Coordinates of C-alpha atoms and ligand atoms in Angstrom, one line a residue:
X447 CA 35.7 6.3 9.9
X448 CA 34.7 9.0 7.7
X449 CA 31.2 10.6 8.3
X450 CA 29.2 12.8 6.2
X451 CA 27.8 15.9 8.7
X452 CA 24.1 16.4 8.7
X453 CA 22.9 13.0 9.3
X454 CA 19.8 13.0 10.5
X455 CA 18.8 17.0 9.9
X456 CA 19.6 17.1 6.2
X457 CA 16.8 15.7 3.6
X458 CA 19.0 16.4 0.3
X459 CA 16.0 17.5 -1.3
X460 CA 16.4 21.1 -0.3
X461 CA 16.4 23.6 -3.6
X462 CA 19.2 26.6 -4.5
X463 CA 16.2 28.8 -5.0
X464 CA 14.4 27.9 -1.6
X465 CA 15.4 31.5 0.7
X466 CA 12.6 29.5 3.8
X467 CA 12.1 31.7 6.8
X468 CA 13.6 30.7 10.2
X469 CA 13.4 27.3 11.1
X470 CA 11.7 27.2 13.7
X471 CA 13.4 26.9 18.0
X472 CA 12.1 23.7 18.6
X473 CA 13.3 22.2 15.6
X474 CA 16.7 23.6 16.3
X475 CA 16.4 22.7 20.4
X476 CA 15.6 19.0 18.9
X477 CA 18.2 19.0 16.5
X478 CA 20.8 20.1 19.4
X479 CA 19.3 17.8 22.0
X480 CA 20.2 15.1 19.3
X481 CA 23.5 16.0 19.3
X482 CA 25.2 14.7 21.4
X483 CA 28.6 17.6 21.9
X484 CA 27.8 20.5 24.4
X485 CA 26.9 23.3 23.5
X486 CA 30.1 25.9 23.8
X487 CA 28.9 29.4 25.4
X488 CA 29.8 32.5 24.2
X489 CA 32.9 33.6 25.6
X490 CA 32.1 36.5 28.8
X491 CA 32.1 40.4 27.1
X492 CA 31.6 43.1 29.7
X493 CA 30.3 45.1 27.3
X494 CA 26.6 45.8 27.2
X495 CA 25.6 48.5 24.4
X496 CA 23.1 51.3 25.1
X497 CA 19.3 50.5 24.2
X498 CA 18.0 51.3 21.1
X499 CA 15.3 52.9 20.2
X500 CA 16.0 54.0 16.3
X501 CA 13.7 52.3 13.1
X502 CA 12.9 48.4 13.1
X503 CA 14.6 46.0 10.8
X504 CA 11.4 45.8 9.3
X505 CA 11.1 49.6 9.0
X506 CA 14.6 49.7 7.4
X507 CA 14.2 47.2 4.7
X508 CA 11.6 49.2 3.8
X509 CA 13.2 52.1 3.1
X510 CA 16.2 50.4 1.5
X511 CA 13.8 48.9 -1.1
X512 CA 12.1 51.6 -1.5
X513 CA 15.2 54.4 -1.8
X514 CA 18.0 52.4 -2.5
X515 CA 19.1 50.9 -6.0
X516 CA 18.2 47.0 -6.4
X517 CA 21.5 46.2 -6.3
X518 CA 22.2 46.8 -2.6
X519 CA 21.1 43.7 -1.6
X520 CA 21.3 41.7 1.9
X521 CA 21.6 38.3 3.4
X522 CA 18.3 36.1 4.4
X523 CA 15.0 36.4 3.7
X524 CA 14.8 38.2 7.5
X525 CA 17.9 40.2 7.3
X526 CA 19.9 41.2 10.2
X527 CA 19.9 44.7 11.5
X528 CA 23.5 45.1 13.2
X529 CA 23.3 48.6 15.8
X530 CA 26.0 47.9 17.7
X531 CA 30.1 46.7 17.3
X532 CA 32.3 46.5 20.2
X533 CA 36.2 44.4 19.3
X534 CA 34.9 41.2 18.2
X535 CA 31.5 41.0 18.6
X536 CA 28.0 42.6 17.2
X537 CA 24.9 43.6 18.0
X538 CA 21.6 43.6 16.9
X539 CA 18.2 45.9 17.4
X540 CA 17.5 43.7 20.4
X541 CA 20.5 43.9 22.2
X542 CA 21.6 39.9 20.7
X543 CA 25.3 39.8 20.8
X544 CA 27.2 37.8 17.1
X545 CA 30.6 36.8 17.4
X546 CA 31.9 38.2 13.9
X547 CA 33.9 35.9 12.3
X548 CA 33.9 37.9 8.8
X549 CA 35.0 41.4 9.8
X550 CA 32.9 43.4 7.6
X551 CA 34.7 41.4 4.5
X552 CA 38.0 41.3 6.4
X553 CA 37.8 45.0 7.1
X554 CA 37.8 45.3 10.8
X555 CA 41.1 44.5 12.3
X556 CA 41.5 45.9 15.4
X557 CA 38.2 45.5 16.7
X558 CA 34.9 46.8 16.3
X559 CA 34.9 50.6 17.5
X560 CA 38.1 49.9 19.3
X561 CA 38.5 52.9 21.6
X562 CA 41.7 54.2 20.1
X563 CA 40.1 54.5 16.7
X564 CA 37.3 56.0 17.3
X565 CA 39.4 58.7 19.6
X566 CA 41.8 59.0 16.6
X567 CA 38.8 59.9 14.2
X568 CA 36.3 62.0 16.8
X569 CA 39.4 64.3 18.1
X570 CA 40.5 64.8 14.0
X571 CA 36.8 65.4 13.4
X572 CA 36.1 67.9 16.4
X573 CA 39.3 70.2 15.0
X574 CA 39.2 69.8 10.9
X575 CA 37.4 67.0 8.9
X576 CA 38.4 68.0 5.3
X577 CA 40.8 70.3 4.0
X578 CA 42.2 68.3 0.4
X579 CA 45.7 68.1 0.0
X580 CA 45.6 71.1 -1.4
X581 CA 46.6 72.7 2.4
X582 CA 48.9 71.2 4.9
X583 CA 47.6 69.2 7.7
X584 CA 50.0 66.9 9.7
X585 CA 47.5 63.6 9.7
X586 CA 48.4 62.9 6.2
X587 CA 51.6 63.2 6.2
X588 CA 52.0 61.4 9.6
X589 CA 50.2 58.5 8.4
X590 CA 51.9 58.3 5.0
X591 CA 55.5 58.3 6.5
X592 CA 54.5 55.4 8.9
X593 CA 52.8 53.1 6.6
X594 CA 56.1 53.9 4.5
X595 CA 58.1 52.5 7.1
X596 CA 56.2 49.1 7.1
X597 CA 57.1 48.1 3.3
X598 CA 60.3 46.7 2.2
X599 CA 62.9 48.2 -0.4
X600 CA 62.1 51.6 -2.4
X601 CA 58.2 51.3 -1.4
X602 CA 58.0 54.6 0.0
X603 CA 55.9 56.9 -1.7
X604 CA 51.8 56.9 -0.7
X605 CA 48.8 58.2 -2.9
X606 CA 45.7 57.8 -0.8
X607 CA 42.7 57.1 -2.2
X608 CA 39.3 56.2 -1.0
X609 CA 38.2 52.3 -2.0
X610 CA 40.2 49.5 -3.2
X611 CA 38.5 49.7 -6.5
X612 CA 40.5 53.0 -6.6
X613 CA 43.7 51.9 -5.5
X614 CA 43.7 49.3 -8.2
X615 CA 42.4 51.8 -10.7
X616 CA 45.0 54.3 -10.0
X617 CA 47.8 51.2 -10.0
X618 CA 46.8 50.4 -13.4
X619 CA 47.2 53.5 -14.5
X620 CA 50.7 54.3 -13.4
X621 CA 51.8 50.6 -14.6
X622 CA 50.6 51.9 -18.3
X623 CA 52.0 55.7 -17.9
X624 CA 55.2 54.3 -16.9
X625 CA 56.0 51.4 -19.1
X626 CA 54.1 52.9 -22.2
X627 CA 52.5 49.8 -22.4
X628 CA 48.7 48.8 -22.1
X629 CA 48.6 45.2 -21.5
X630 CA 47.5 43.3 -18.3
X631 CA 47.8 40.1 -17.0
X632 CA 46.1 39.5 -13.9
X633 CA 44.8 35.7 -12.9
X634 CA 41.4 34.1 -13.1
X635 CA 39.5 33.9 -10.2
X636 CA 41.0 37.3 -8.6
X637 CA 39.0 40.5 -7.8
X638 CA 40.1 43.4 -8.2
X639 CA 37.4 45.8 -8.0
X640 CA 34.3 47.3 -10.3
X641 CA 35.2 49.9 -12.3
X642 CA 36.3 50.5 -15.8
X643 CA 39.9 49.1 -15.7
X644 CA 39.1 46.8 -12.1
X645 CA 36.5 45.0 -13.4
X646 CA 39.1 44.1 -16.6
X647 CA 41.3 42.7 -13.8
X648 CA 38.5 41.1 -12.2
X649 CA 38.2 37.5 -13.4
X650 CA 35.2 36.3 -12.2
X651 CA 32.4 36.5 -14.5
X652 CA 29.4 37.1 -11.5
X653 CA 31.2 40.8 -11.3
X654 CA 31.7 41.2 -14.8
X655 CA 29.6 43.6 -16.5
X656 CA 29.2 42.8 -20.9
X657 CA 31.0 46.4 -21.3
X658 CA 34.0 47.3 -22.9
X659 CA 37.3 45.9 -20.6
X660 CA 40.1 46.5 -22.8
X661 CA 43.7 45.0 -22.5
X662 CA 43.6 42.7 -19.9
X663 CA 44.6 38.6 -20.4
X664 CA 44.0 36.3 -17.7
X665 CA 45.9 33.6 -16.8
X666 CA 45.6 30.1 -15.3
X667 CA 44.7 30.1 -11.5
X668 CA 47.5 28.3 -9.6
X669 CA 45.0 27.2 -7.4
X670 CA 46.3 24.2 -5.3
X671 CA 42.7 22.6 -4.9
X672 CA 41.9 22.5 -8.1
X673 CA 44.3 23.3 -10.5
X674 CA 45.6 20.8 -12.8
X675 CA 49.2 21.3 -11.5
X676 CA 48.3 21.1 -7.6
X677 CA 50.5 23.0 -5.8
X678 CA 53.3 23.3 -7.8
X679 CA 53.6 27.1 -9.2
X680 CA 56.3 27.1 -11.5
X681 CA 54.0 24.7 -13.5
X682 CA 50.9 27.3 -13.9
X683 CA 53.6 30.9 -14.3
X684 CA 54.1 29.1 -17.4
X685 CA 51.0 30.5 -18.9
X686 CA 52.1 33.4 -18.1
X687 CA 55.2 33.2 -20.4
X688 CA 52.8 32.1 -23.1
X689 CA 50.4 35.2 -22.6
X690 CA 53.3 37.1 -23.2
X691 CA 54.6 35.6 -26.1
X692 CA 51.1 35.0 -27.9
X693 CA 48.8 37.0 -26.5
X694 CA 50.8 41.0 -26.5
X695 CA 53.7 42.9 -28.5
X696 CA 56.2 40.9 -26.2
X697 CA 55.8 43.9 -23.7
X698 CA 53.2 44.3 -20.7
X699 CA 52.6 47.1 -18.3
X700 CA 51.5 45.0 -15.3
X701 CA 50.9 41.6 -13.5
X702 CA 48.4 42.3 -11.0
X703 CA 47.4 39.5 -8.1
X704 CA 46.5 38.8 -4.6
X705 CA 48.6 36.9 -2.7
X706 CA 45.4 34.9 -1.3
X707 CA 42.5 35.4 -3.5
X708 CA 39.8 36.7 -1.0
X709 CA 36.8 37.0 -3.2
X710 CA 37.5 34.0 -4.6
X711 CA 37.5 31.6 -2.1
X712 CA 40.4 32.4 0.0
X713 CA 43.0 30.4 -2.7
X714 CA 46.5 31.1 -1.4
X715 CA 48.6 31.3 -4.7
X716 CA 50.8 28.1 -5.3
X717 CA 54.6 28.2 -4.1
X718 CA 57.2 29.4 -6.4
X719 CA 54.3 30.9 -8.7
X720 CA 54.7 34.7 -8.1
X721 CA 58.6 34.9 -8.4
X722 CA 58.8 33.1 -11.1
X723 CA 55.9 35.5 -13.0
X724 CA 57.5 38.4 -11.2
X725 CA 60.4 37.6 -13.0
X726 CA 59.1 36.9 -16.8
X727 CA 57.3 40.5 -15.9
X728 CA 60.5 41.8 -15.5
X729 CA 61.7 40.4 -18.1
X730 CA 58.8 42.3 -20.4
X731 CA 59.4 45.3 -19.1
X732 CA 56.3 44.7 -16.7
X733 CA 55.5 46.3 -13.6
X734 CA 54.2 44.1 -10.4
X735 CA 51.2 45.2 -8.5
X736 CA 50.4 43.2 -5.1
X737 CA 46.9 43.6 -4.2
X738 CA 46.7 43.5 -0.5
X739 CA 43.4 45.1 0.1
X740 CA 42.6 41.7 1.7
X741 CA 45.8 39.7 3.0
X742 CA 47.4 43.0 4.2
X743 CA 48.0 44.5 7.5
X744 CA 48.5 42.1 9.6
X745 CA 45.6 39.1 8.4
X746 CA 47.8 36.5 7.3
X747 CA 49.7 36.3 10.8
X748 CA 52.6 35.1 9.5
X749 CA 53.8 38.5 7.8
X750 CA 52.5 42.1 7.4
X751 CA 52.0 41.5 3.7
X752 CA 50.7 38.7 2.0
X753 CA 53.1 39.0 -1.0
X754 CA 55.9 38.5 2.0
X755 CA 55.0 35.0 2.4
X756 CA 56.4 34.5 -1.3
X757 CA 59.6 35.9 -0.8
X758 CA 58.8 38.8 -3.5
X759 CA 59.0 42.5 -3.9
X760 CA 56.2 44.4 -5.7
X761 CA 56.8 47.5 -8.2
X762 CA 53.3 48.7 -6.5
X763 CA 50.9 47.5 -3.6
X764 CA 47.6 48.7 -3.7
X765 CA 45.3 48.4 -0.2
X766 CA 41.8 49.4 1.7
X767 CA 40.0 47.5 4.0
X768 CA 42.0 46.6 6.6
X769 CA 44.3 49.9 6.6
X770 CA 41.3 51.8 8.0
X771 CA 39.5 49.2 10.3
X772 CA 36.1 50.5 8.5
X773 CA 36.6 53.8 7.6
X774 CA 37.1 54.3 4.0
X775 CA 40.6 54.4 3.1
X776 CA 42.5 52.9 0.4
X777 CA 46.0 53.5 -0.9
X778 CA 49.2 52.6 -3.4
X779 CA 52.7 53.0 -2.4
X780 CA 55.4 52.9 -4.7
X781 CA 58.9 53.5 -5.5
X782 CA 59.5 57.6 -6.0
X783 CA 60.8 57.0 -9.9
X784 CA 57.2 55.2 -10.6
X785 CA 55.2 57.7 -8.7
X786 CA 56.7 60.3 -10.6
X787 CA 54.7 59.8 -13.9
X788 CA 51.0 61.1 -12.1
X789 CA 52.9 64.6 -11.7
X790 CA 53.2 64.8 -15.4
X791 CA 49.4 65.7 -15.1
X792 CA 47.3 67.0 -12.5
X793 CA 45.4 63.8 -10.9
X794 CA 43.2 64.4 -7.9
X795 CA 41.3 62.9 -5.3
X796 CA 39.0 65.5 -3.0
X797 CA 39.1 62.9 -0.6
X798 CA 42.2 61.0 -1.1
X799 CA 44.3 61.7 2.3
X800 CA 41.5 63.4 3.9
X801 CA 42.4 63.6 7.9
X802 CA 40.0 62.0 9.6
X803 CA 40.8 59.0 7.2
X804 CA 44.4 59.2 7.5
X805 CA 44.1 60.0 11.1
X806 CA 42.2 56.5 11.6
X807 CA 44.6 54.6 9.6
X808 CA 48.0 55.9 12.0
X809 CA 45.7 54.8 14.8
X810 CA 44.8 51.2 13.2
X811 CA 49.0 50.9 12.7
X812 CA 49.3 51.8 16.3
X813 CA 46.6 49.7 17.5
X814 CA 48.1 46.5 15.5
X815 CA 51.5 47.2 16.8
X816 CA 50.6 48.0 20.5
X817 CA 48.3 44.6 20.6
X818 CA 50.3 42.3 18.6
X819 CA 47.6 42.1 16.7
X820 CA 49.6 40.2 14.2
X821 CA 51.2 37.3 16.2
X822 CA 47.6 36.8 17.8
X823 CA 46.3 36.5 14.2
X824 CA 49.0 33.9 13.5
X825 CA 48.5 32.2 17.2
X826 CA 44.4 31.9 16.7
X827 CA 44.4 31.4 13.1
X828 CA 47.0 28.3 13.3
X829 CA 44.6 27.0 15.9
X830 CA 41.3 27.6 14.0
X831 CA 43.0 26.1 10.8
X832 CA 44.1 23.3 13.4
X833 CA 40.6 22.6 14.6
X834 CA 39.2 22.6 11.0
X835 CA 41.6 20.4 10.0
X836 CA 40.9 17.2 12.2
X837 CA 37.1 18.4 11.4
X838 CA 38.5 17.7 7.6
X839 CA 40.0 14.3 8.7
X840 CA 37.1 13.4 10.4
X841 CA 34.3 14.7 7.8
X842 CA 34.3 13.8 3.9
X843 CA 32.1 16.8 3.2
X844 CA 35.3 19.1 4.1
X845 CA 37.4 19.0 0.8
X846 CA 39.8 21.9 1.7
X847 CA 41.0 23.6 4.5
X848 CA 43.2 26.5 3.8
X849 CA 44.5 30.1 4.0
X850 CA 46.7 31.6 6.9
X851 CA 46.3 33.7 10.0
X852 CA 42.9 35.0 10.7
X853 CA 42.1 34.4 6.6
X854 CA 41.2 31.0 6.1
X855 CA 38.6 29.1 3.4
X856 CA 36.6 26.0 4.4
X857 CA 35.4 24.3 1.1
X858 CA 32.2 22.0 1.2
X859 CA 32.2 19.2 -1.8
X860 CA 29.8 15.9 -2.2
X861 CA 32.6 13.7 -3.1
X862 CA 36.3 14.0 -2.4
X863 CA 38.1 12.6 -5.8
X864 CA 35.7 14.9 -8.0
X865 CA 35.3 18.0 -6.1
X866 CA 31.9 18.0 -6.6
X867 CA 31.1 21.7 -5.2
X868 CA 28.1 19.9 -2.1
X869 CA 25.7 23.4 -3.5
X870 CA 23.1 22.2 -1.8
X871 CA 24.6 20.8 1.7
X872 CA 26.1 24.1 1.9
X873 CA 22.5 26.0 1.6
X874 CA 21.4 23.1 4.5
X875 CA 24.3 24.5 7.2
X876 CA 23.3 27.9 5.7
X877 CA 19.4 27.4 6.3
X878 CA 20.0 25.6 9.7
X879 CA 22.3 28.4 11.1
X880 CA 19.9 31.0 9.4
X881 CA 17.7 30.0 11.9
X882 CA 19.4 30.5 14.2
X883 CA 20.0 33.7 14.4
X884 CA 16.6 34.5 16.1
X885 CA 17.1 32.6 19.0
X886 CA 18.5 33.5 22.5
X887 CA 22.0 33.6 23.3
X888 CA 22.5 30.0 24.9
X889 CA 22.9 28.3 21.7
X890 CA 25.2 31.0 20.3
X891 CA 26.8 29.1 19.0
X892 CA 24.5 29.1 15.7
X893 CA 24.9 33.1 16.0
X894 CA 28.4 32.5 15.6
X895 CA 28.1 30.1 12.2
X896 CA 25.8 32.5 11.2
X897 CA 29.0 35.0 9.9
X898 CA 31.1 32.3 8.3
X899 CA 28.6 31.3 6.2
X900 CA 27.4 34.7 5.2
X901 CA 30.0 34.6 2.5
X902 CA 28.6 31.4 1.4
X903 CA 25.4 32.9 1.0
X904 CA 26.8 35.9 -0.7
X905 CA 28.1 33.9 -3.4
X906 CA 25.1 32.2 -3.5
X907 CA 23.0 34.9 -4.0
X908 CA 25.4 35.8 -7.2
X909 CA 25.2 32.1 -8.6
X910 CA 21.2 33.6 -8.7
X911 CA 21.1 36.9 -10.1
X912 CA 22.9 34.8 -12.9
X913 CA 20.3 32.4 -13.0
X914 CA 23.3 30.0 -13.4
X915 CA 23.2 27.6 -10.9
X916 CA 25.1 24.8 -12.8
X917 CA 28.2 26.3 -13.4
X918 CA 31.6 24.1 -13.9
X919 CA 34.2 27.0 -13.1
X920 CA 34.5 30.1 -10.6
X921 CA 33.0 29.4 -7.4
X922 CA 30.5 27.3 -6.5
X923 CA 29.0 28.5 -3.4
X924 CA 30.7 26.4 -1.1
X925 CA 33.3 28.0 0.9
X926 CA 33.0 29.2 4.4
X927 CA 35.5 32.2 4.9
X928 CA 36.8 33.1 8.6
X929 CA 37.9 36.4 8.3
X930 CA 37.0 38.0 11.6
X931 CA 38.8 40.7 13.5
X932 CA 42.2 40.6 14.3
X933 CA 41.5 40.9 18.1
X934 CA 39.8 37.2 17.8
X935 CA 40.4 34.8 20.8
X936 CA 40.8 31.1 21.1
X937 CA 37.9 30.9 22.9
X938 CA 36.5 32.7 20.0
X939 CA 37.8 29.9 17.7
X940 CA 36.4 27.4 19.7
X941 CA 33.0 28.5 18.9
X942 CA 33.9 29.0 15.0
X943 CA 33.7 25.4 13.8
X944 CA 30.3 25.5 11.8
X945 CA 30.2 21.4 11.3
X946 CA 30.8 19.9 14.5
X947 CA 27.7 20.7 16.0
X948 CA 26.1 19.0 13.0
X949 CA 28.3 16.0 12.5
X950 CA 28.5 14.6 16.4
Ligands
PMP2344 N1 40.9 44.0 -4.3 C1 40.5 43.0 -3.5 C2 41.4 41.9 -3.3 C3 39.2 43.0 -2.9 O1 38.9 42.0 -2.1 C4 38.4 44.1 -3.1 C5 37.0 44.2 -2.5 N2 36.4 43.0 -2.2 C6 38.8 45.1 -3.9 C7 40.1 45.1 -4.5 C8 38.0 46.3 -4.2 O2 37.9 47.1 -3.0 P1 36.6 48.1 -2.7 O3 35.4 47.3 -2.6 O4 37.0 48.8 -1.5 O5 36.5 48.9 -4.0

């Protein structure tokens, strides 16, 4: 039979605005004691980081409010000061290790600090750390010719840049110069970045400024949860035809999507939707950008690329994150005859290609290769997703298991049939595992919880700033992401299951 998870902890009464300090070890040691699973242990890490002695947490919230802008913000009311990384695990002023099942936003994937990383980017430092691409260096050029060699077809020209926001940016731009045209069709619920043309892509309203974003249509999400045509994709490319007949001159410079929509929920993109779009594109003269800043390198298991898994070939892939396992990178690869239109002016980036970057990101590529760092996101990730999934048969509160590899999306909803987002529930497991980040390593396994629900939180703390807590489309504040470091175990899974300790 069905169960609903929090029976006994969770009142229902608790409020979207309530941020409550810690609950409190002995209401945690109760709540375990009621339970009636074991407790898993952290799996053994012979790792044990050097003391630290640097400013409290308390000392460097200070400073942050004082000396940062209010937008920087951070998660809990007692926020966690991380010193420490080593592969898949964190660690805080105290010494406290976190297994990280978020990555840094699916960023690290290798491994936190992983040895041959950090040697890539301390021996590039120690003999030139910038030089612009104004003078030779062989990091750049070694790094571009072996992410070439990991895309398909005529993708085999590299502009680096520095953020994803810039990749995308830059993208744009060549789509426009190249097809003379200025109209964009990206898809709702996607994220794309934050600045001027990004944040036109973007098509979420929490990261959507009221300035000017000019040119950009979206269209329907073909979101298998929710969408009105489940999971069929040719339905929902469609409106993609229609935006082009209705909505533009008939032409468009770009379609621009992520193959799983990260920021938004991890939504893997119906089947059948993107070649059929890529092909009315086409058909409109339109380029195709593939935004693997999250789903790339290696996250989805199943394939390098997330656009792979859908049997398509982009005009233009734009990526970060990942490609640098923390160290900011970003970059677009093309086909030479579509790169050619930036040499018609100067464009520049001081950064863009800068050694010790590029130097890190041939190191992540080697690291992801050497490891298998792919097959064991594919191996672990099919188990988690597993696991989650008899948690989902078991538990009415799970509406929606998804995503692939080490990039999956556990949805919370009150009722099944409706999809009511479950808001509150959500802020319950959130509260309950926010207290338990303060206590000692034997129940862990709250530490663990405590980084799949941080993106929870995060949208959360978005649904305030808007003051909108009753909102009917976006996202609700209700999906758990797993997106931890590549390098993750099944023993590691094991402990990544936020619900059962609740619902046994
Ligand atoms: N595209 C996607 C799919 C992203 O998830 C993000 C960041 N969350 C970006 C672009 C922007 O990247 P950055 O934050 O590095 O500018």
């Amino acid at each position: 039979m069905m169960q609903r998870i929090l029976p006994r902890a969770f009142s229902g009464k608790a409020s979207l605005h309530r941020c409550t300090p810690t609950a409190s070890k002995s209401t945690l040691s109760q709540q375990l004691e009621e339970n009636e699973s074991p407790l898993p242990k952290m799996p053994p890490f012979d790792y044990t980081p050097p003391p630290y002695s640097g400013p409290s947490a308390e000392e460097i919230l200070s400073k942050r409010l004082q000396f940062l802008s209010p937008a920087v913000f951070h998660f809990f009311k007692n926020p966690l000061s991380l010193v420490d990384g080593k592969m898949q695990y964190l660690f805080d002023e105290k010494g406290r290790r976190y297994l990280d099942a978020f990555g840094g936003i699916a960023t690290v994937c290798c491994g936190h600090c992983h040895p041959h990383v950090v040697d890539a980017i301390v021996n590039q430092t120690k003999r030139l750390q910038h030089s612009t691409i104004l003078y030779l260096n062989p990091a750049i050029a070694e790094f571009a010719e072996a992410l070439a060699a990991k895309f398909p077809g005529d993708l085999k020209v590299v502009f680096f840049t520095n953020s994803g926001t810039e990749a995308n940016e830059l993208a744009l731009l060549m789509a426009r110069l190249y097809t003379g045209c200025h109209d964009v069709i990206s898809i709702r619920n996607g994220y794309h970045g934050n600045a001027a043309g990004t944040m036109g892509a973007t098509a979420q309203s929490s990261y959507k400024f009221n300035v000017v974003q000019t040119g950009v249509h979206h269209a329907q999400n073909p979101d298998q949860y929710r969408g009105v045509f489940g999971s069929d994709g040719l339905k929902y490319a469609r409106d993609v035809d229609d935006i082009i007949t209705y909505g533009t001159s008939g032409h468009v410079a770009a379609f621009i999507a992520e193959a799983i929509q990260g920021v938004g929920g991890i939504m893997e993109l119906a089947p059948g939707y993107l070649p059929a779009v890529y092909s009315s594109i086409r058909k409109a003269g339109g380029l195709c950008i593939a935004d693997e800043v999250q789903s790339g390198f290696a996250r989805t298991g199943s394939h390098f690329w997330g656009f792979e898994a859908h049997g398509v070939v982009p005009d233009i892939v734009t990526m970060a994150k990942g490609i640098g396992n923390g160290i900011p990178l970003g970059a677009v690869v093309t086909t030479p005859e579509i790169a050619k239109v930036l040499a018609y002016r100067s464009y520049f980036n001081t950064f863009g290609g800068n050694p010790v970057s590029t130097a890190a990101g041939l190191a992540v590529l080697q690291v992801l290769e050497k490891e298998n760092l792919q097959q064991n996101a594919l191996t672990v990730g099919s188990y988690l997703k597993d696991r989650l999934t008899s948690l989902k048969d078991k538990y009415e509160i799970i509406g929606d298991v998804r995503g692939r590899g080490l990039m999956l999306g556990v949805e919370l909803v009150k009722d099944r049939q409706l999809k009511t987002p479950a808001k509150v529930e959500t802020l319950h497991v959130m509260d309950q595992m926010k207290g338990a980040i303060l206590v000692p390593e034997s129940i862990i396994f709250h530490n663990t919880a405590v980084y799949l629900f941080i993106k929870s939180e995060y949208y959360t703390l978005f649904l305030f700033q808007n003051g909108n807590t009753d909102r009917k489309r976006g996202f609700f504040g209700n999906v758990f992401r797993i997106t931890p470091p590549l390098c993750f175990t099944k023993d590691d899974a094991g402990l990544s299951l936020p619900f059962s300790v609740y619902a046994h």
